[in-house]
């Protein structure tokens, strides 16, 4: 097959910033089987004494997920947190409006905190600013973080948790710009409730950090106005602006699908510009960073189908089965997040188990690594360090909605142990790229490993019976190798050592 050449130039003195490990976060919502028969399944052979599936925890530990957003998502906007604490037999079953299910509340706030400890992760808690507001937000912070001697902190102690949970990161609602959201708001309405909730939450615990809810995606009609209006109200009290974005290939147009990360890159730059414009307008010394707290590929499942049989417990909702090209795009989305390491401080792959997720479970049965598991795994393990500013030279292509799309998508991370990880995606569907990564002023470096996700069938998937159809491939490297032939539609990690 005829190849084209591409290069990336990195210099030890030109850096973007340190990777905040929280960009490898994820998300568990009370949706479908994320919680019930996902992370929590009493009676499962692998369940521990709390009903937490140890087989799932093992994979989450392998991924080294530093932070998990909870409990929603759209779910949070009608959630009564009090329903989910206290003796399980007293917890009410509720109609769950966002996903039209029955919520049993058998797994709630304290179970989530216990689960986080076992999974080796930290919580990122969202408050309901849809049906509820200031009072409930401050009560929830008191319940979680106040040491004791007041009503809600003492209630927590009676629920078996004398010590405060000390939850550090809090989301002020979820996708409040979306008409689908329970309690959808205009930018003004949201800005007002967000600032007042933020104020009392920080009065209860000044050490917390807050995420303002941003646009649900780049195409929202209020995009831009939403962010600037919300920040006009909340700038002094919030620490992060959230971003959400999912991509899909419903049209079967892979070149266009692979180009989506060009738009993602622009989206991040755009939101940063808006944050900084408000900063300038306010003569503020404070910088608002980005929490990209929902991102993934999402299109294989049909949301409407799951709504045809409403009011069941833990139905099979949004169980996208990911293929090879999805894994390559997820790898490219991770590269995009790394390239903005100076401002993107939190990011959550949405979601973690069963619902648009890298990990799937069978009820009572096995656990499966989906294709997207692998780029997430390797970037989480080897993408922590100093992100290097790169200059790439790459052939380009045009697609249905994009022009001049570089075939090579690339970044590099200098890790604390003096190794360097180069992450590279070949977006082209048919052209191999002979890739030369040039790492200057690092001393003598030699390539030690090259791992890729690639294959002959872009639609290949992993199933419980054939779990390794799409699995990482290890390529032999010689210490004097300087060029690497990247397969069409492939994700690659090449590691260098001194
Ligand atoms: O992650 C699935 C859903 O996508 C979330 O509930 C919502 O916030 C977003 O629209």
Short mmCIF file of C-alpha atoms and ligand atoms in Angstrom, two decimals:
data_model
loop_
_atom_site.label_atom_id
_atom_site.label_comp_id
_atom_site.label_asym_id
_atom_site.label_seq_id
_atom_site.Cartn_x
_atom_site.Cartn_y
_atom_site.Cartn_z
CA UNK A 1 0.00 0.00 0.00
CA UNK A 2 1.34 3.43 -0.86
CA UNK A 3 2.19 5.50 2.19
CA UNK A 4 2.59 9.22 2.91
CA UNK A 5 5.02 10.89 5.27
CA UNK A 6 4.19 12.80 8.46
CA UNK A 7 6.35 14.27 11.22
CA UNK A 8 5.92 15.77 14.66
CA UNK A 9 8.53 17.99 16.30
CA UNK A 10 8.86 18.26 20.07
CA UNK A 11 11.47 20.13 22.09
CA UNK A 12 12.04 19.72 25.81
CA UNK A 13 11.73 23.48 26.34
CA UNK A 14 8.33 23.90 24.68
CA UNK A 15 5.62 22.62 26.94
CA UNK A 16 1.83 22.97 27.17
CA UNK A 17 1.59 22.15 30.87
CA UNK A 18 1.28 19.33 33.34
CA UNK A 19 -1.38 16.70 32.82
CA UNK A 20 -3.92 17.01 35.60
CA UNK A 21 -4.60 13.32 36.33
CA UNK A 22 -8.28 14.20 36.68
CA UNK A 23 -8.54 14.44 32.87
CA UNK A 24 -8.69 10.65 32.99
CA UNK A 25 -11.92 10.75 34.99
CA UNK A 26 -15.17 9.04 34.16
CA UNK A 27 -18.85 9.09 35.02
CA UNK A 28 -21.46 6.87 36.66
CA UNK A 29 -25.09 7.96 36.32
CA UNK A 30 -28.21 6.29 37.64
CA UNK A 31 -29.09 5.31 34.09
CA UNK A 32 -29.73 1.90 32.58
CA UNK A 33 -27.35 -0.67 34.08
CA UNK A 34 -24.49 1.64 35.05
CA UNK A 35 -25.21 1.19 38.75
CA UNK A 36 -27.57 -1.78 39.07
CA UNK A 37 -25.95 -4.91 37.56
CA UNK A 38 -23.03 -2.67 36.58
CA UNK A 39 -20.98 -1.61 39.58
CA UNK A 40 -23.54 -2.94 42.10
CA UNK A 41 -25.03 -6.40 41.95
CA UNK A 42 -25.60 -8.12 45.29
CA UNK A 43 -25.66 -11.87 44.76
CA UNK A 44 -23.26 -11.79 41.81
CA UNK A 45 -20.45 -14.35 42.29
CA UNK A 46 -17.90 -11.51 42.20
CA UNK A 47 -19.83 -9.21 44.55
CA UNK A 48 -18.22 -8.19 47.83
CA UNK A 49 -20.04 -7.79 51.14
CA UNK A 50 -21.45 -4.44 49.92
CA UNK A 51 -22.72 -5.87 46.65
CA UNK A 52 -19.97 -4.12 44.65
CA UNK A 53 -18.75 -6.18 41.72
CA UNK A 54 -15.06 -6.87 42.29
CA UNK A 55 -14.53 -7.90 38.66
CA UNK A 56 -15.65 -4.41 37.60
CA UNK A 57 -13.60 -2.71 40.31
CA UNK A 58 -10.53 -4.60 39.11
CA UNK A 59 -10.88 -3.13 35.61
CA UNK A 60 -11.52 0.36 36.97
CA UNK A 61 -8.38 0.06 39.09
CA UNK A 62 -6.47 -1.11 36.03
CA UNK A 63 -7.66 2.03 34.18
CA UNK A 64 -6.50 4.15 37.15
CA UNK A 65 -9.60 6.36 37.03
CA UNK A 66 -8.86 9.29 39.34
CA UNK A 67 -12.33 10.83 39.60
CA UNK A 68 -15.91 9.67 38.93
CA UNK A 69 -18.78 12.08 38.37
CA UNK A 70 -22.05 11.07 40.06
CA UNK A 71 -25.10 10.68 40.14
CA UNK A 72 -25.89 12.37 36.80
CA UNK A 73 -26.28 13.52 34.10
CA UNK A 74 -29.89 14.18 33.36
CA UNK A 75 -30.80 11.98 36.33
CA UNK A 76 -29.58 14.54 38.83
CA UNK A 77 -32.03 17.22 37.76
CA UNK A 78 -34.99 15.55 39.50
CA UNK A 79 -33.02 13.64 42.14
CA UNK A 80 -33.83 13.88 45.84
CA UNK A 81 -30.54 12.93 47.50
CA UNK A 82 -32.27 12.24 50.82
CA UNK A 83 -34.05 9.28 49.17
CA UNK A 84 -30.70 7.58 48.69
CA UNK A 85 -29.39 7.60 52.29
CA UNK A 86 -30.35 5.85 55.52
CA UNK A 87 -31.68 2.33 56.03
CA UNK A 88 -32.22 0.67 52.66
CA UNK A 89 -35.63 -0.69 53.62
CA UNK A 90 -36.89 2.87 54.23
CA UNK A 91 -35.72 4.27 50.90
CA UNK A 92 -38.51 5.13 48.46
CA UNK A 93 -38.86 3.80 44.94
CA UNK A 94 -39.34 6.74 42.60
CA UNK A 95 -40.33 7.25 39.00
CA UNK A 96 -37.16 8.48 37.31
CA UNK A 97 -38.13 11.08 34.73
CA UNK A 98 -34.96 11.56 32.70
CA UNK A 99 -34.74 7.93 31.57
CA UNK A 100 -38.28 6.74 32.43
CA UNK A 101 -37.27 4.02 34.85
CA UNK A 102 -37.95 3.06 38.45
CA UNK A 103 -35.18 4.14 40.81
CA UNK A 104 -35.03 1.89 43.87
CA UNK A 105 -32.42 3.97 45.72
CA UNK A 106 -30.78 0.79 46.98
CA UNK A 107 -27.47 2.27 45.90
CA UNK A 108 -27.06 5.85 47.05
CA UNK A 109 -24.71 8.52 48.20
CA UNK A 110 -22.95 6.61 51.00
CA UNK A 111 -22.70 3.44 48.91
CA UNK A 112 -21.10 5.53 46.18
CA UNK A 113 -18.54 6.91 48.63
CA UNK A 114 -17.72 3.40 49.89
CA UNK A 115 -17.47 2.20 46.30
CA UNK A 116 -15.10 5.08 45.37
CA UNK A 117 -12.72 4.05 48.13
CA UNK A 118 -12.72 0.46 46.89
CA UNK A 119 -12.30 1.51 43.27
CA UNK A 120 -9.38 3.81 44.19
CA UNK A 121 -11.10 6.91 42.87
CA UNK A 122 -12.45 10.27 44.09
CA UNK A 123 -16.03 11.50 43.80
CA UNK A 124 -17.20 14.45 41.70
CA UNK A 125 -20.69 15.20 43.00
CA UNK A 126 -23.46 16.99 41.13
CA UNK A 127 -26.27 18.92 42.84
CA UNK A 128 -29.81 19.16 41.50
CA UNK A 129 -30.48 22.65 40.18
CA UNK A 130 -33.43 21.44 38.09
CA UNK A 131 -36.27 20.68 40.50
CA UNK A 132 -34.38 21.85 43.56
CA UNK A 133 -32.05 24.64 44.48
CA UNK A 134 -30.05 26.57 47.02
CA UNK A 135 -31.35 24.96 50.20
CA UNK A 136 -30.87 21.38 49.06
CA UNK A 137 -27.44 22.15 47.64
CA UNK A 138 -26.22 23.51 50.95
CA UNK A 139 -27.84 20.67 52.91
CA UNK A 140 -26.09 18.14 50.70
CA UNK A 141 -22.71 19.82 51.24
CA UNK A 142 -23.40 19.81 54.97
CA UNK A 143 -24.37 16.12 54.87
CA UNK A 144 -21.22 15.21 52.97
CA UNK A 145 -18.56 17.56 54.28
CA UNK A 146 -19.51 19.11 57.64
CA UNK A 147 -17.61 17.47 60.51
CA UNK A 148 -20.59 17.17 62.92
CA UNK A 149 -22.81 18.99 65.38
CA UNK A 150 -25.46 20.12 62.90
CA UNK A 151 -28.60 18.40 61.59
CA UNK A 152 -27.38 16.94 58.28
CA UNK A 153 -23.85 16.11 59.43
CA UNK A 154 -25.33 14.31 62.43
CA UNK A 155 -27.76 12.53 60.13
CA UNK A 156 -24.77 11.24 58.15
CA UNK A 157 -23.28 9.89 61.39
CA UNK A 158 -26.52 8.02 62.16
CA UNK A 159 -26.16 6.50 58.67
CA UNK A 160 -22.84 4.96 59.69
CA UNK A 161 -20.51 7.66 58.38
CA UNK A 162 -19.25 9.64 61.35
CA UNK A 163 -16.34 11.12 59.41
CA UNK A 164 -17.16 13.62 56.68
CA UNK A 165 -16.75 12.48 53.10
CA UNK A 166 -14.92 15.73 52.22
CA UNK A 167 -16.01 15.78 48.60
CA UNK A 168 -13.83 18.32 46.87
CA UNK A 169 -15.41 18.85 43.42
CA UNK A 170 -19.07 19.78 42.90
CA UNK A 171 -21.04 20.31 39.69
CA UNK A 172 -23.71 23.02 39.78
CA UNK A 173 -26.42 21.06 37.98
CA UNK A 174 -26.21 19.33 34.61
CA UNK A 175 -26.87 20.54 31.05
CA UNK A 176 -29.27 23.21 32.24
CA UNK A 177 -29.27 24.74 28.72
CA UNK A 178 -31.02 21.65 27.30
CA UNK A 179 -34.82 21.63 26.82
CA UNK A 180 -34.68 17.90 27.70
CA UNK A 181 -33.44 18.74 31.16
CA UNK A 182 -35.88 18.68 34.07
CA UNK A 183 -35.93 22.32 35.16
CA UNK A 184 -34.29 23.63 31.97
CA UNK A 185 -33.27 27.26 32.34
CA UNK A 186 -32.34 30.34 30.36
CA UNK A 187 -28.73 31.52 30.82
CA UNK A 188 -29.97 34.28 33.15
CA UNK A 189 -32.08 31.91 35.22
CA UNK A 190 -29.25 29.40 35.50
CA UNK A 191 -26.63 32.07 36.22
CA UNK A 192 -28.71 33.38 39.12
CA UNK A 193 -29.46 30.03 40.75
CA UNK A 194 -25.90 28.83 40.17
CA UNK A 195 -24.32 31.83 41.87
CA UNK A 196 -26.65 31.65 44.85
CA UNK A 197 -26.15 27.89 45.24
CA UNK A 198 -22.39 28.35 44.85
CA UNK A 199 -22.37 31.02 47.53
CA UNK A 200 -24.07 28.93 50.20
CA UNK A 201 -22.20 25.75 49.26
CA UNK A 202 -18.90 27.57 49.76
CA UNK A 203 -20.20 29.12 52.98
CA UNK A 204 -20.76 25.59 54.31
CA UNK A 205 -17.37 24.38 53.05
CA UNK A 206 -14.99 27.02 51.63
CA UNK A 207 -12.54 24.34 50.50
CA UNK A 208 -14.76 22.92 47.73
CA UNK A 209 -14.31 23.60 44.02
CA UNK A 210 -17.28 24.29 41.77
CA UNK A 211 -18.06 23.52 38.14
CA UNK A 212 -20.54 25.78 36.32
CA UNK A 213 -22.72 23.93 33.83
CA UNK A 214 -21.75 24.88 30.28
CA UNK A 215 -23.34 24.15 26.91
CA UNK A 216 -24.53 20.59 26.29
CA UNK A 217 -22.65 20.61 23.00
CA UNK A 218 -21.19 22.99 20.47
CA UNK A 219 -24.39 23.11 18.41
CA UNK A 220 -26.68 24.37 21.14
CA UNK A 221 -28.40 27.58 19.97
CA UNK A 222 -27.34 29.36 23.16
CA UNK A 223 -23.68 28.32 22.91
CA UNK A 224 -21.44 31.27 23.71
CA UNK A 225 -24.14 33.46 25.20
CA UNK A 226 -24.71 30.70 27.72
CA UNK A 227 -21.09 30.59 28.90
CA UNK A 228 -20.60 34.36 29.02
CA UNK A 229 -23.90 35.05 30.80
CA UNK A 230 -23.36 32.28 33.32
CA UNK A 231 -19.82 33.52 34.03
CA UNK A 232 -21.04 37.11 34.33
CA UNK A 233 -23.02 35.88 37.32
CA UNK A 234 -20.73 33.23 38.76
CA UNK A 235 -17.14 34.19 37.90
CA UNK A 236 -15.91 34.87 41.42
CA UNK A 237 -17.40 31.70 42.88
CA UNK A 238 -16.79 28.97 40.33
CA UNK A 239 -13.54 27.31 39.34
CA UNK A 240 -14.41 25.43 36.14
CA UNK A 241 -16.73 25.76 33.16
CA UNK A 242 -18.07 22.41 32.00
CA UNK A 243 -18.07 21.15 28.42
CA UNK A 244 -19.92 18.14 26.98
CA UNK A 245 -19.56 16.60 23.53
CA UNK A 246 -20.39 13.25 21.94
CA UNK A 247 -19.63 12.24 18.37
CA UNK A 248 -21.20 9.58 16.18
CA UNK A 249 -20.90 8.09 12.73
CA UNK A 250 -24.57 7.54 11.95
CA UNK A 251 -23.95 8.43 8.28
CA UNK A 252 -21.20 5.81 7.94
CA UNK A 253 -18.83 8.57 6.80
CA UNK A 254 -15.58 7.58 8.51
CA UNK A 255 -13.32 10.36 7.14
CA UNK A 256 -15.80 12.91 8.47
CA UNK A 257 -16.20 11.04 11.75
CA UNK A 258 -12.44 11.02 12.29
CA UNK A 259 -12.27 14.78 11.63
CA UNK A 260 -14.52 15.53 14.61
CA UNK A 261 -11.56 16.08 16.90
CA UNK A 262 -10.63 19.13 14.82
CA UNK A 263 -14.00 20.56 15.91
CA UNK A 264 -13.40 19.41 19.48
CA UNK A 265 -10.09 21.27 19.51
CA UNK A 266 -11.80 24.47 18.29
CA UNK A 267 -14.63 23.98 20.79
CA UNK A 268 -12.16 23.88 23.70
CA UNK A 269 -10.29 26.93 22.40
CA UNK A 270 -13.60 28.75 21.98
CA UNK A 271 -14.78 28.11 25.53
CA UNK A 272 -11.37 29.12 26.91
CA UNK A 273 -11.63 32.38 24.94
CA UNK A 274 -15.06 33.10 26.42
CA UNK A 275 -13.80 32.40 29.96
CA UNK A 276 -10.86 34.73 29.38
CA UNK A 277 -13.05 37.45 27.83
CA UNK A 278 -15.17 37.50 31.00
CA UNK A 279 -11.95 37.51 33.04
CA UNK A 280 -10.74 40.61 31.16
CA UNK A 281 -14.11 42.33 31.44
CA UNK A 282 -14.12 41.77 35.19
CA UNK A 283 -10.45 42.78 35.63
CA UNK A 284 -10.11 39.47 37.44
CA UNK A 285 -6.86 37.79 38.35
CA UNK A 286 -8.59 34.43 38.59
CA UNK A 287 -8.60 31.98 35.66
CA UNK A 288 -11.52 29.66 34.98
CA UNK A 289 -10.41 26.24 33.76
CA UNK A 290 -12.31 23.58 31.84
CA UNK A 291 -14.05 20.50 33.16
CA UNK A 292 -14.84 18.45 30.03
CA UNK A 293 -17.07 16.25 32.13
CA UNK A 294 -18.91 14.33 29.41
CA UNK A 295 -17.19 13.15 26.26
CA UNK A 296 -17.30 10.00 24.16
CA UNK A 297 -18.61 8.39 21.00
CA UNK A 298 -22.37 7.84 21.33
CA UNK A 299 -24.71 6.80 18.54
CA UNK A 300 -25.03 3.04 18.25
CA UNK A 301 -27.84 2.68 20.77
CA UNK A 302 -31.25 4.10 20.15
CA UNK A 303 -32.40 6.03 23.17
CA UNK A 304 -36.02 5.99 22.05
CA UNK A 305 -36.17 2.19 21.98
CA UNK A 306 -35.44 2.03 25.65
CA UNK A 307 -38.28 4.42 26.34
CA UNK A 308 -40.83 2.11 24.72
CA UNK A 309 -40.90 -0.11 27.80
CA UNK A 310 -40.88 2.45 30.59
CA UNK A 311 -40.83 2.18 34.34
CA UNK A 312 -38.58 -0.84 34.69
CA UNK A 313 -35.55 -1.16 36.96
CA UNK A 314 -32.14 -0.98 35.30
CA UNK A 315 -33.17 -1.59 31.66
CA UNK A 316 -30.59 -2.04 28.91
CA UNK A 317 -30.29 1.63 27.96
CA UNK A 318 -27.59 3.29 25.85
CA UNK A 319 -25.53 0.11 25.65
CA UNK A 320 -23.44 1.15 22.68
CA UNK A 321 -21.20 -1.59 21.36
CA UNK A 322 -18.03 0.14 20.25
CA UNK A 323 -16.04 -0.79 17.18
CA UNK A 324 -12.48 -0.21 16.03
CA UNK A 325 -13.07 3.22 14.49
CA UNK A 326 -14.76 4.37 17.72
CA UNK A 327 -11.63 3.36 19.64
CA UNK A 328 -9.46 5.38 17.27
CA UNK A 329 -11.67 8.46 17.69
CA UNK A 330 -11.65 8.05 21.47
CA UNK A 331 -7.83 7.94 21.28
CA UNK A 332 -7.92 11.13 19.23
CA UNK A 333 -10.26 12.79 21.75
CA UNK A 334 -7.76 11.94 24.49
CA UNK A 335 -4.96 13.48 22.42
CA UNK A 336 -7.11 16.61 22.05
CA UNK A 337 -7.65 16.83 25.81
CA UNK A 338 -3.92 16.40 26.45
CA UNK A 339 -3.09 19.15 23.96
CA UNK A 340 -5.13 21.52 26.17
CA UNK A 341 -3.54 20.33 29.41
CA UNK A 342 -2.86 23.92 30.45
CA UNK A 343 -6.61 24.62 30.78
CA UNK A 344 -8.50 21.32 30.75
CA UNK A 345 -8.08 20.14 34.32
CA UNK A 346 -10.92 17.63 34.59
CA UNK A 347 -12.47 15.39 31.95
CA UNK A 348 -14.88 12.47 32.30
CA UNK A 349 -15.27 9.72 29.75
CA UNK A 350 -19.04 9.26 29.74
CA UNK A 351 -19.72 6.78 31.00
CA UNK A 352 -17.79 4.00 32.81
CA UNK A 353 -19.91 0.83 32.95
CA UNK A 354 -22.62 -0.49 30.56
CA UNK A 355 -23.99 2.93 29.54
CA UNK A 356 -21.91 4.23 26.58
CA UNK A 357 -18.98 2.68 28.40
CA UNK A 358 -15.59 1.00 28.05
CA UNK A 359 -16.67 -1.75 30.49
CA UNK A 360 -19.70 -4.00 29.91
CA UNK A 361 -21.19 -6.56 32.27
CA UNK A 362 -23.52 -9.49 31.99
CA UNK A 363 -26.12 -9.66 34.72
CA UNK A 364 -24.86 -12.48 36.95
CA UNK A 365 -22.05 -13.10 34.50
CA UNK A 366 -18.94 -11.87 32.77
CA UNK A 367 -17.23 -8.54 32.31
CA UNK A 368 -15.94 -7.23 28.97
CA UNK A 369 -13.41 -4.67 27.78
CA UNK A 370 -14.88 -2.75 24.85
CA UNK A 371 -12.61 -1.42 22.09
CA UNK A 372 -12.54 2.07 23.61
CA UNK A 373 -11.13 0.62 26.84
CA UNK A 374 -7.65 0.41 25.34
CA UNK A 375 -6.82 3.98 24.26
CA UNK A 376 -8.33 5.13 27.55
CA UNK A 377 -6.16 2.65 29.48
CA UNK A 378 -2.87 3.50 27.80
CA UNK A 379 -3.40 7.27 27.80
CA UNK A 380 -4.35 7.14 31.47
CA UNK A 381 -1.29 5.06 32.36
CA UNK A 382 1.28 6.76 30.13
CA UNK A 383 -0.15 10.25 29.51
CA UNK A 384 0.67 11.70 32.93
CA UNK A 385 3.51 14.19 32.97
CA UNK A 386 4.43 17.31 31.02
CA UNK A 387 2.55 17.68 27.76
CA UNK A 388 4.86 18.94 25.02
CA UNK A 389 3.95 21.58 22.48
CA UNK A 390 4.13 19.88 19.12
CA UNK A 391 4.42 21.03 15.56
CA UNK A 392 3.16 18.50 13.04
CA UNK A 393 3.69 18.21 9.33
CA UNK A 394 1.04 16.00 7.84
CA UNK A 395 -0.78 15.37 4.60
CA UNK A 396 -4.35 16.62 4.75
CA UNK A 397 -7.74 15.57 3.45
CA UNK A 398 -11.17 17.07 2.93
CA UNK A 399 -14.32 15.38 4.20
CA UNK A 400 -18.03 16.13 3.99
CA UNK A 401 -17.97 18.79 6.71
CA UNK A 402 -14.27 19.58 7.14
CA UNK A 403 -11.43 20.84 4.99
CA UNK A 404 -7.68 20.45 5.45
CA UNK A 405 -7.92 17.76 8.09
CA UNK A 406 -4.42 16.60 9.09
CA UNK A 407 -4.16 12.83 8.70
CA UNK A 408 -1.83 12.80 11.72
CA UNK A 409 -3.19 13.70 15.13
CA UNK A 410 -0.40 13.67 17.67
CA UNK A 411 0.88 14.76 21.06
CA UNK A 412 3.70 13.77 23.41
CA UNK A 413 4.06 13.60 27.16
CA UNK A 414 7.35 13.72 29.07
CA UNK A 415 6.73 11.43 32.04
CA UNK A 416 8.30 11.93 35.49
CA UNK A 417 10.47 8.80 35.03
CA UNK A 418 12.20 10.49 32.03
CA UNK A 419 10.36 8.36 29.47
CA UNK A 420 8.36 10.00 26.70
CA UNK A 421 5.04 8.79 25.36
CA UNK A 422 4.11 9.83 21.84
CA UNK A 423 0.42 9.36 21.06
CA UNK A 424 -0.45 9.36 17.38
CA UNK A 425 -3.61 8.69 15.37
CA UNK A 426 -3.68 8.11 11.65
CA UNK A 427 -7.09 9.47 10.65
CA UNK A 428 -6.82 8.33 7.07
CA UNK A 429 -9.02 5.38 6.16
CA UNK A 430 -6.75 4.13 3.38
CA UNK A 431 -3.27 5.67 3.59
CA UNK A 432 -0.52 4.43 5.91
CA UNK A 433 1.58 7.24 7.39
CA UNK A 434 5.34 6.91 7.70
CA UNK A 435 5.63 8.85 10.94
CA UNK A 436 8.79 10.53 12.23
CA UNK A 437 8.55 11.83 15.79
CA UNK A 438 11.44 14.22 16.43
CA UNK A 439 12.29 14.70 20.08
CA UNK A 440 15.01 17.28 20.50
CA UNK A 441 16.98 18.42 23.54
CA UNK A 442 16.00 15.38 25.55
CA UNK A 443 19.40 13.72 25.27
CA UNK A 444 19.69 10.30 23.69
CA UNK A 445 16.33 8.60 23.49
CA UNK A 446 15.51 5.24 22.00
CA UNK A 447 12.12 3.77 21.20
CA UNK A 448 11.28 0.90 23.54
CA UNK A 449 7.71 0.00 22.70
CA UNK A 450 5.01 0.67 20.15
CA UNK A 451 1.43 -0.29 20.91
CA UNK A 452 -1.43 0.21 18.49
CA UNK A 453 -5.14 -0.31 18.01
CA UNK A 454 -5.67 -1.18 14.37
CA UNK A 455 -7.16 -3.87 12.20
CA UNK A 456 -8.59 -4.84 8.84
CA UNK A 457 -12.23 -4.17 9.81
CA UNK A 458 -13.18 -0.74 11.12
CA UNK A 459 -16.49 -2.19 12.31
CA UNK A 460 -14.91 -4.98 14.38
CA UNK A 461 -16.20 -5.19 17.96
CA UNK A 462 -15.46 -7.17 21.10
CA UNK A 463 -18.16 -9.48 22.45
CA UNK A 464 -18.41 -11.65 25.55
CA UNK A 465 -17.70 -14.71 23.40
CA UNK A 466 -14.97 -13.03 21.33
CA UNK A 467 -13.50 -10.47 23.74
CA UNK A 468 -10.16 -9.94 21.97
CA UNK A 469 -11.20 -9.18 18.41
CA UNK A 470 -9.97 -5.62 18.90
CA UNK A 471 -7.03 -5.68 21.28
CA UNK A 472 -3.78 -3.74 21.56
CA UNK A 473 -1.01 -4.89 19.25
CA UNK A 474 2.62 -4.78 20.19
CA UNK A 475 5.07 -3.93 17.38
CA UNK A 476 8.72 -4.86 17.52
CA UNK A 477 10.99 -1.80 17.72
CA UNK A 478 14.75 -1.48 17.35
CA UNK A 479 16.64 1.09 19.37
CA UNK A 480 17.67 3.01 16.24
CA UNK A 481 14.17 3.12 14.72
CA UNK A 482 13.17 6.66 13.84
CA UNK A 483 10.21 6.05 11.51
CA UNK A 484 7.04 4.16 12.27
CA UNK A 485 4.50 3.10 9.66
CA UNK A 486 1.11 3.93 11.15
CA UNK A 487 -1.70 1.80 9.70
CA UNK A 488 -4.73 3.55 8.23
CA UNK A 489 -7.31 4.28 10.92
CA UNK A 490 -5.06 3.46 13.83
CA UNK A 491 -4.27 4.71 17.33
CA UNK A 492 -0.64 4.38 18.42
CA UNK A 493 1.53 4.90 21.46
CA UNK A 494 5.30 4.91 20.96
CA UNK A 495 7.39 5.09 24.10
CA UNK A 496 10.96 6.36 24.34
CA UNK A 497 13.53 5.90 27.09
CA UNK A 498 16.86 7.60 27.75
O1 LIG B 1 -24.31 10.51 29.44
C1 LIG B 1 -25.62 10.40 29.01
C2 LIG B 1 -26.37 11.73 29.07
O2 LIG B 1 -25.83 12.60 28.14
C3 LIG B 1 -26.29 12.49 30.37
O3 LIG B 1 -27.26 12.09 31.28
C4 LIG B 1 -26.54 13.90 29.94
O4 LIG B 1 -25.90 14.84 30.78
C5 LIG B 1 -26.05 13.95 28.52
O5 LIG B 1 -26.96 14.52 27.67
#
